[in-house]
């Protein structure tokens, strides 16, 4: 069964391709390589033994998308990762984010309608909840006004999907990710941030390996036990596995609604200092960090209530914080040996 994975050479996409292949799915990747590289397909095949097909083009190009679907109308499902994801950049370049993230989704869904493809899994984010009033946050929590254009593209995309499933044969599952970190156990694929990382985990590992001098911890005056902000970090392989279950659920017609929404988190919140402690524990290193002011736009704390995903999908995040930080560290060390 053929699955289209858009953004399949990216961080979460590449791990998902590996898990799909392990379950016997045939994968075709579409990616414009704006934040990844084509040699990821070889790394994927080193893990799985199968080279996924890769087509390099931009999903905002309607004609190319239509042409792709006309050649691939045997696709049974789509996992749509392709999107820009840097919160700060989206504040400075909102139109870039709206055009890229929204137009590509519309083109993909039009292609589905034209070619009778019924199933799409969409990469959403816990950012849609903003700072939730109740923790842990479940899927019924209200959507808050987006804190960034990036976050808004996720909200708008969910709305576009909701409207489209009502008026067509398309079924959708939106997966709301908490904070994905870590890398594949083979250290052949992982996160490859361009330039200075925005996210915590790659900044920690790059500081430890000597690429960055010092990690800035953004704020220690939050109303949390140690004063630093709390997130629900989830291992990228656990996250990837949920996508395979979701696509399988759609193909097997086990959905309870035309659009289903699931939180993908562990249910455990860790503070920035707890993540640093875990990293120091597994690596045996002392991390150079300093406390600085809060980062604009950051929320205080969020962690998932994963009960609905656990019960409905029969999925549960398995890896703990030390396994996550350890795999991120292995990956950074592997990257440094390559250079
Ligand atoms: C954000 C988005 C999330 C998005 C993700 C992808 C929100 C609420 N969340 O996650 O939707 O998918 O980016 O980029 O908008 N930190 C430091 N020092 C650093 C970097 C981070 O202390 O150098 C802290 C942050 O203040 C935060 C935590 O580490 O408390 C995690 O930050 P980060 O990894 O950037 O993820 P989020 O901001 O939670």
Tab-separated table of C-alpha atoms and ligand atoms in Angstrom:
chain	number	residue	atom	x	y	z
A	1	UNK	CA	0.000	0.000	0.000
A	2	UNK	CA	1.444	3.284	-1.135
A	3	UNK	CA	1.698	6.210	1.279
A	4	UNK	CA	2.747	9.733	0.320
A	5	UNK	CA	4.884	11.350	3.007
A	6	UNK	CA	5.313	15.053	2.365
A	7	UNK	CA	8.361	16.456	4.120
A	8	UNK	CA	9.620	12.881	4.406
A	9	UNK	CA	13.306	13.838	4.461
A	10	UNK	CA	12.761	16.111	7.477
A	11	UNK	CA	13.192	15.295	11.143
A	12	UNK	CA	9.864	13.692	12.050
A	13	UNK	CA	9.162	12.687	8.442
A	14	UNK	CA	12.299	10.568	8.059
A	15	UNK	CA	11.633	8.662	11.291
A	16	UNK	CA	8.060	8.052	10.163
A	17	UNK	CA	9.181	6.720	6.772
A	18	UNK	CA	11.340	4.133	8.570
A	19	UNK	CA	8.396	3.021	10.731
A	20	UNK	CA	6.052	2.843	7.717
A	21	UNK	CA	8.524	0.675	5.812
A	22	UNK	CA	8.911	-1.581	8.845
A	23	UNK	CA	5.159	-2.233	8.661
A	24	UNK	CA	5.304	-3.040	4.953
A	25	UNK	CA	4.025	0.213	3.465
A	26	UNK	CA	5.498	1.507	0.218
A	27	UNK	CA	6.572	5.107	0.686
A	28	UNK	CA	6.882	7.936	-1.770
A	29	UNK	CA	8.356	11.130	-0.380
A	30	UNK	CA	7.730	14.611	-1.743
A	31	UNK	CA	10.073	17.248	-0.358
A	32	UNK	CA	11.541	20.512	-1.661
A	33	UNK	CA	14.652	19.967	0.505
A	34	UNK	CA	14.332	23.499	1.899
A	35	UNK	CA	15.332	22.254	5.342
A	36	UNK	CA	16.774	18.790	4.627
A	37	UNK	CA	18.900	16.931	2.129
A	38	UNK	CA	18.360	14.145	-0.378
A	39	UNK	CA	20.997	11.838	1.169
A	40	UNK	CA	18.480	11.144	3.974
A	41	UNK	CA	16.903	8.547	1.656
A	42	UNK	CA	20.157	6.566	1.758
A	43	UNK	CA	20.236	6.766	5.555
A	44	UNK	CA	16.636	5.569	5.630
A	45	UNK	CA	17.529	2.654	3.386
A	46	UNK	CA	20.529	1.776	5.589
A	47	UNK	CA	18.053	1.307	8.419
A	48	UNK	CA	15.185	-0.348	6.566
A	49	UNK	CA	16.901	-1.945	3.577
A	50	UNK	CA	14.460	-0.139	1.266
A	51	UNK	CA	15.153	3.070	-0.645
A	52	UNK	CA	12.021	5.211	-0.524
A	53	UNK	CA	11.110	7.001	-3.742
A	54	UNK	CA	11.832	10.738	-3.507
A	55	UNK	CA	10.329	13.431	-5.724
A	56	UNK	CA	11.827	16.882	-5.230
A	57	UNK	CA	9.396	19.721	-5.812
A	58	UNK	CA	7.507	22.426	-3.984
A	59	UNK	CA	3.973	21.632	-2.862
A	60	UNK	CA	2.976	25.276	-3.252
A	61	UNK	CA	3.233	24.693	-7.013
A	62	UNK	CA	-0.296	23.637	-7.896
A	63	UNK	CA	0.577	22.311	-11.352
A	64	UNK	CA	3.378	20.115	-10.061
A	65	UNK	CA	1.126	18.752	-7.316
A	66	UNK	CA	-1.626	17.951	-9.833
A	67	UNK	CA	0.897	16.262	-12.123
A	68	UNK	CA	2.275	14.229	-9.214
A	69	UNK	CA	-1.164	12.930	-8.231
A	70	UNK	CA	-2.097	12.097	-11.811
A	71	UNK	CA	0.975	9.834	-11.886
A	72	UNK	CA	0.353	8.424	-8.391
A	73	UNK	CA	-3.373	7.855	-8.073
A	74	UNK	CA	-2.748	4.515	-6.364
A	75	UNK	CA	-1.806	6.339	-3.152
A	76	UNK	CA	-4.014	5.143	-0.274
A	77	UNK	CA	-2.991	7.697	2.326
A	78	UNK	CA	-0.993	10.831	2.913
A	79	UNK	CA	1.025	11.960	5.914
A	80	UNK	CA	1.501	15.677	5.508
A	81	UNK	CA	4.579	16.978	7.351
A	82	UNK	CA	5.874	19.513	4.829
A	83	UNK	CA	5.752	22.920	6.531
A	84	UNK	CA	7.924	25.652	7.958
A	85	UNK	CA	8.219	25.382	11.736
A	86	UNK	CA	10.398	28.118	13.232
A	87	UNK	CA	8.275	30.169	15.605
A	88	UNK	CA	10.573	33.228	15.657
A	89	UNK	CA	11.052	33.294	11.904
A	90	UNK	CA	7.292	33.144	11.417
A	91	UNK	CA	6.907	36.356	13.417
A	92	UNK	CA	9.325	38.149	11.063
A	93	UNK	CA	8.088	36.527	7.847
A	94	UNK	CA	4.384	35.807	8.360
A	95	UNK	CA	3.459	35.821	4.665
A	96	UNK	CA	6.138	33.249	3.904
A	97	UNK	CA	4.613	31.009	6.572
A	98	UNK	CA	1.006	31.517	5.483
A	99	UNK	CA	1.804	30.967	1.811
A	100	UNK	CA	3.954	27.903	2.378
A	101	UNK	CA	2.025	26.100	5.092
A	102	UNK	CA	-1.499	26.876	3.906
A	103	UNK	CA	-1.063	26.738	0.146
A	104	UNK	CA	0.706	23.376	0.271
A	105	UNK	CA	-2.115	21.892	2.372
A	106	UNK	CA	-4.765	23.219	-0.024
A	107	UNK	CA	-2.913	21.828	-3.043
A	108	UNK	CA	-2.518	18.430	-1.397
A	109	UNK	CA	-6.215	18.280	-0.435
A	110	UNK	CA	-7.300	19.359	-3.920
A	111	UNK	CA	-5.121	16.580	-5.306
A	112	UNK	CA	-6.864	14.154	-2.946
A	113	UNK	CA	-10.302	15.245	-4.120
A	114	UNK	CA	-9.419	15.061	-7.791
A	115	UNK	CA	-7.888	11.612	-7.475
A	116	UNK	CA	-10.226	10.048	-4.914
A	117	UNK	CA	-7.582	9.728	-2.176
A	118	UNK	CA	-9.422	9.538	1.126
A	119	UNK	CA	-6.960	9.542	3.988
A	120	UNK	CA	-4.709	12.258	5.372
A	121	UNK	CA	-2.764	12.496	8.615
A	122	UNK	CA	-1.856	16.072	9.474
A	123	UNK	CA	1.067	17.304	11.599
A	124	UNK	CA	-0.447	19.637	14.128
A	125	UNK	CA	0.967	20.993	17.355
A	126	UNK	CA	0.159	21.537	21.007
A	127	UNK	CA	0.792	25.187	20.217
A	128	UNK	CA	-2.931	25.360	19.303
A	129	UNK	CA	-3.732	25.195	23.058
A	130	UNK	CA	-1.559	28.222	23.926
A	131	UNK	CA	-1.182	28.313	27.730
A	132	UNK	CA	-3.962	25.886	28.705
A	133	UNK	CA	-6.181	26.727	31.685
A	134	UNK	CA	-6.208	23.102	32.824
A	135	UNK	CA	-3.246	20.706	32.941
A	136	UNK	CA	-2.701	18.078	31.693
A	137	UNK	CA	-4.338	19.316	28.485
A	138	UNK	CA	-6.740	17.053	26.599
A	139	UNK	CA	-8.121	17.337	23.072
A	140	UNK	CA	-11.285	19.114	24.271
A	141	UNK	CA	-9.351	22.106	25.619
A	142	UNK	CA	-10.206	25.375	23.889
A	143	UNK	CA	-8.033	26.630	21.059
A	144	UNK	CA	-6.391	29.868	22.182
A	145	UNK	CA	-5.480	32.826	20.015
A	146	UNK	CA	-2.240	31.809	18.294
A	147	UNK	CA	0.967	33.242	19.751
A	148	UNK	CA	2.747	33.243	16.383
A	149	UNK	CA	1.992	33.051	12.658
A	150	UNK	CA	3.469	29.534	12.767
A	151	UNK	CA	0.954	28.527	15.436
A	152	UNK	CA	-1.802	30.212	13.463
A	153	UNK	CA	-0.957	28.158	10.351
A	154	UNK	CA	-1.569	25.013	12.442
A	155	UNK	CA	-4.933	26.333	13.659
A	156	UNK	CA	-6.016	27.465	10.187
A	157	UNK	CA	-4.878	24.143	8.700
A	158	UNK	CA	-7.010	22.222	11.203
A	159	UNK	CA	-9.984	24.430	10.215
A	160	UNK	CA	-9.383	23.895	6.495
A	161	UNK	CA	-9.272	20.157	7.107
A	162	UNK	CA	-12.415	20.258	9.251
A	163	UNK	CA	-14.374	22.108	6.544
A	164	UNK	CA	-13.071	19.856	3.776
A	165	UNK	CA	-13.919	16.548	5.468
A	166	UNK	CA	-17.500	17.784	5.939
A	167	UNK	CA	-17.945	18.387	2.227
A	168	UNK	CA	-16.023	15.464	0.713
A	169	UNK	CA	-15.046	11.824	1.098
A	170	UNK	CA	-11.795	12.813	2.750
A	171	UNK	CA	-11.048	11.550	6.270
A	172	UNK	CA	-8.398	13.158	8.422
A	173	UNK	CA	-6.478	12.624	11.629
A	174	UNK	CA	-4.733	15.645	13.138
A	175	UNK	CA	-1.926	14.724	15.495
A	176	UNK	CA	-1.025	17.431	17.987
A	177	UNK	CA	2.625	16.975	18.880
A	178	UNK	CA	4.121	18.119	22.133
A	179	UNK	CA	7.944	18.578	22.038
A	180	UNK	CA	9.657	15.965	19.860
A	181	UNK	CA	13.326	15.304	20.677
A	182	UNK	CA	15.856	12.481	20.279
A	183	UNK	CA	16.982	10.512	17.262
A	184	UNK	CA	16.891	7.028	15.780
A	185	UNK	CA	18.784	4.395	17.794
A	186	UNK	CA	21.114	3.780	14.828
A	187	UNK	CA	22.134	7.470	14.908
A	188	UNK	CA	21.694	7.453	11.118
A	189	UNK	CA	18.839	9.965	11.146
A	190	UNK	CA	17.994	12.744	13.589
A	191	UNK	CA	17.346	16.449	13.838
A	192	UNK	CA	19.481	18.638	11.559
A	193	UNK	CA	18.878	22.247	12.534
A	194	UNK	CA	20.096	24.842	10.033
A	195	UNK	CA	22.325	27.429	11.718
A	196	UNK	CA	21.765	28.286	15.369
A	197	UNK	CA	19.113	25.962	16.823
A	198	UNK	CA	15.966	27.531	18.242
A	199	UNK	CA	14.952	24.461	20.157
A	200	UNK	CA	16.271	23.317	23.506
A	201	UNK	CA	17.584	19.802	22.800
A	202	UNK	CA	19.808	20.548	19.782
A	203	UNK	CA	21.123	23.627	21.596
A	204	UNK	CA	22.077	21.452	24.581
A	205	UNK	CA	23.891	18.854	22.467
A	206	UNK	CA	25.635	21.466	20.292
A	207	UNK	CA	26.859	23.231	23.440
A	208	UNK	CA	28.145	19.964	24.896
A	209	UNK	CA	30.038	19.084	21.704
A	210	UNK	CA	31.581	22.574	21.549
A	211	UNK	CA	29.720	24.135	18.596
A	212	UNK	CA	28.028	26.633	20.951
A	213	UNK	CA	29.734	28.214	23.942
A	214	UNK	CA	26.856	28.364	26.372
A	215	UNK	CA	23.185	27.449	26.585
A	216	UNK	CA	20.891	30.273	27.636
A	217	UNK	CA	18.116	29.058	29.892
A	218	UNK	CA	15.215	31.360	29.149
A	219	UNK	CA	13.829	32.408	32.521
A	220	UNK	CA	13.997	30.941	36.030
A	221	UNK	CA	11.206	33.032	37.501
A	222	UNK	CA	8.250	31.029	36.172
A	223	UNK	CA	5.667	29.774	38.680
A	224	UNK	CA	7.004	26.190	38.446
A	225	UNK	CA	8.842	24.119	41.089
A	226	UNK	CA	12.350	25.131	39.898
A	227	UNK	CA	11.331	28.348	38.141
A	228	UNK	CA	12.064	27.129	34.587
A	229	UNK	CA	9.421	26.392	31.946
A	230	UNK	CA	7.878	22.940	31.626
A	231	UNK	CA	7.197	20.961	28.431
A	232	UNK	CA	6.170	17.428	27.492
A	233	UNK	CA	9.180	16.051	25.599
A	234	UNK	CA	8.459	13.003	23.462
A	235	UNK	CA	10.892	10.726	21.628
A	236	UNK	CA	10.651	11.178	17.861
A	237	UNK	CA	10.441	7.404	17.279
A	238	UNK	CA	7.459	7.129	19.653
A	239	UNK	CA	5.893	9.989	17.710
A	240	UNK	CA	6.657	8.344	14.350
A	241	UNK	CA	4.982	5.103	15.444
A	242	UNK	CA	1.739	6.954	16.180
A	243	UNK	CA	1.589	8.085	12.532
A	244	UNK	CA	1.697	4.506	11.295
A	245	UNK	CA	-1.102	3.553	13.683
A	246	UNK	CA	-3.120	6.577	12.533
A	247	UNK	CA	-2.783	5.792	8.821
A	248	UNK	CA	-3.585	2.155	9.475
A	249	UNK	CA	-6.695	3.160	11.424
A	250	UNK	CA	-7.901	5.211	8.475
A	251	UNK	CA	-7.215	2.552	5.856
A	252	UNK	CA	-8.905	-0.091	8.032
A	253	UNK	CA	-11.945	2.214	8.377
A	254	UNK	CA	-11.760	2.209	12.155
A	255	UNK	CA	-12.303	5.927	12.595
A	256	UNK	CA	-15.074	7.208	14.845
A	257	UNK	CA	-15.436	10.485	12.963
A	258	UNK	CA	-14.385	12.040	9.644
A	259	UNK	CA	-11.875	14.129	11.550
A	260	UNK	CA	-10.159	12.810	14.644
A	261	UNK	CA	-7.708	14.710	16.802
A	262	UNK	CA	-5.111	13.158	19.085
A	263	UNK	CA	-2.513	14.520	21.482
A	264	UNK	CA	0.905	12.976	21.069
A	265	UNK	CA	2.758	13.439	24.324
A	266	UNK	CA	4.001	11.311	27.189
A	267	UNK	CA	1.861	12.962	29.851
A	268	UNK	CA	4.988	13.961	31.795
A	269	UNK	CA	6.226	17.521	32.064
A	270	UNK	CA	9.920	18.304	32.518
A	271	UNK	CA	11.438	21.684	33.274
A	272	UNK	CA	14.381	23.077	31.309
A	273	UNK	CA	16.651	22.347	34.296
A	274	UNK	CA	15.349	18.777	34.527
A	275	UNK	CA	16.190	18.222	30.853
A	276	UNK	CA	19.692	19.605	31.474
A	277	UNK	CA	20.060	17.323	34.520
A	278	UNK	CA	19.015	14.321	32.464
A	279	UNK	CA	21.505	15.246	29.754
A	280	UNK	CA	24.327	15.609	32.300
A	281	UNK	CA	23.378	12.265	33.869
A	282	UNK	CA	23.472	10.293	30.616
A	283	UNK	CA	26.481	12.021	29.065
A	284	UNK	CA	28.566	12.329	32.236
A	285	UNK	CA	29.339	15.900	31.182
A	286	UNK	CA	28.807	19.233	32.892
A	287	UNK	CA	26.822	21.515	30.595
A	288	UNK	CA	27.824	25.158	30.330
A	289	UNK	CA	24.632	27.159	30.804
A	290	UNK	CA	23.476	30.458	32.196
A	291	UNK	CA	20.089	31.765	33.224
A	292	UNK	CA	18.889	34.685	31.111
A	293	UNK	CA	15.554	36.472	30.740
A	294	UNK	CA	12.380	34.831	29.485
A	295	UNK	CA	11.994	34.303	25.717
A	296	UNK	CA	9.146	36.311	24.242
A	297	UNK	CA	6.110	34.233	23.361
A	298	UNK	CA	7.038	31.269	25.596
A	299	UNK	CA	4.304	29.763	27.708
A	300	UNK	CA	4.905	28.727	31.309
A	301	UNK	CA	4.025	25.076	31.161
A	302	UNK	CA	2.225	22.472	29.119
A	303	UNK	CA	1.956	18.718	29.186
A	304	UNK	CA	-0.425	16.331	27.519
A	305	UNK	CA	-3.260	14.231	28.711
A	306	UNK	CA	-2.562	11.327	26.322
A	307	UNK	CA	-5.458	9.180	27.623
A	308	UNK	CA	-7.516	9.439	24.428
A	309	UNK	CA	-4.542	8.498	22.186
A	310	UNK	CA	-3.578	5.691	24.549
A	311	UNK	CA	-7.092	4.237	24.582
A	312	UNK	CA	-8.264	4.888	21.016
A	313	UNK	CA	-5.028	4.379	19.109
A	314	UNK	CA	-3.639	1.731	21.445
A	315	UNK	CA	-0.461	3.801	21.375
A	316	UNK	CA	1.693	4.936	24.253
A	317	UNK	CA	4.980	6.798	24.296
A	318	UNK	CA	7.507	4.307	25.635
A	319	UNK	CA	10.744	6.183	26.045
A	320	UNK	CA	11.632	8.188	29.130
A	321	UNK	CA	13.550	11.428	29.400
A	322	UNK	CA	16.983	9.780	29.821
A	323	UNK	CA	16.503	7.650	26.708
A	324	UNK	CA	15.519	10.779	24.819
A	325	UNK	CA	18.486	12.902	25.895
A	326	UNK	CA	20.829	9.929	25.414
A	327	UNK	CA	19.704	9.344	21.839
A	328	UNK	CA	20.002	13.080	21.061
A	329	UNK	CA	23.565	12.976	22.437
A	330	UNK	CA	24.490	9.866	20.397
A	331	UNK	CA	23.232	11.627	17.297
A	332	UNK	CA	25.256	14.792	17.973
A	333	UNK	CA	28.393	12.688	18.526
A	334	UNK	CA	27.732	10.800	15.297
A	335	UNK	CA	27.396	14.112	13.406
A	336	UNK	CA	30.650	15.424	14.839
A	337	UNK	CA	32.547	12.272	13.773
A	338	UNK	CA	31.288	12.701	10.203
A	339	UNK	CA	32.871	16.156	9.915
B	1	LIG	C1	7.907	25.568	20.040
B	1	LIG	C2	6.443	25.569	19.736
B	1	LIG	C3	6.029	24.288	19.096
B	1	LIG	C4	6.828	24.052	17.875
B	1	LIG	C5	8.283	24.002	18.246
B	1	LIG	C6	9.070	23.820	16.966
B	1	LIG	C7	5.027	26.857	21.194
B	1	LIG	C8	4.296	26.896	22.489
B	1	LIG	N1	5.686	25.755	20.963
B	1	LIG	O1	8.099	24.712	21.141
B	1	LIG	O2	4.682	24.339	18.732
B	1	LIG	O3	6.437	22.860	17.249
B	1	LIG	O4	8.660	25.222	18.902
B	1	LIG	O5	10.102	24.690	16.787
B	1	LIG	O6	4.997	27.778	20.399
B	1	LIG	N2	14.749	26.955	25.867
B	1	LIG	C9	15.828	27.493	26.549
B	1	LIG	N3	16.962	27.787	25.850
B	1	LIG	C10	17.083	27.561	24.497
B	1	LIG	C11	15.963	27.015	23.810
B	1	LIG	C12	14.806	26.723	24.523
B	1	LIG	O7	15.776	27.706	27.756
B	1	LIG	O8	18.137	27.869	23.919
B	1	LIG	C13	13.519	26.628	26.601
B	1	LIG	C14	12.299	27.383	26.114
B	1	LIG	O9	12.178	28.610	26.760
B	1	LIG	C15	11.190	26.390	26.477
B	1	LIG	C16	11.849	25.019	26.345
B	1	LIG	O10	13.256	25.272	26.406
B	1	LIG	O11	10.788	26.560	27.795
B	1	LIG	C17	11.539	24.325	25.039
B	1	LIG	O12	11.788	25.219	23.963
B	1	LIG	P1	11.769	24.767	22.432
B	1	LIG	O13	12.587	23.533	22.269
B	1	LIG	O14	12.138	25.959	21.611
B	1	LIG	O15	10.264	24.349	22.161
B	1	LIG	P2	8.897	25.152	22.419
B	1	LIG	O16	9.126	26.615	22.425
B	1	LIG	O17	8.235	24.551	23.592
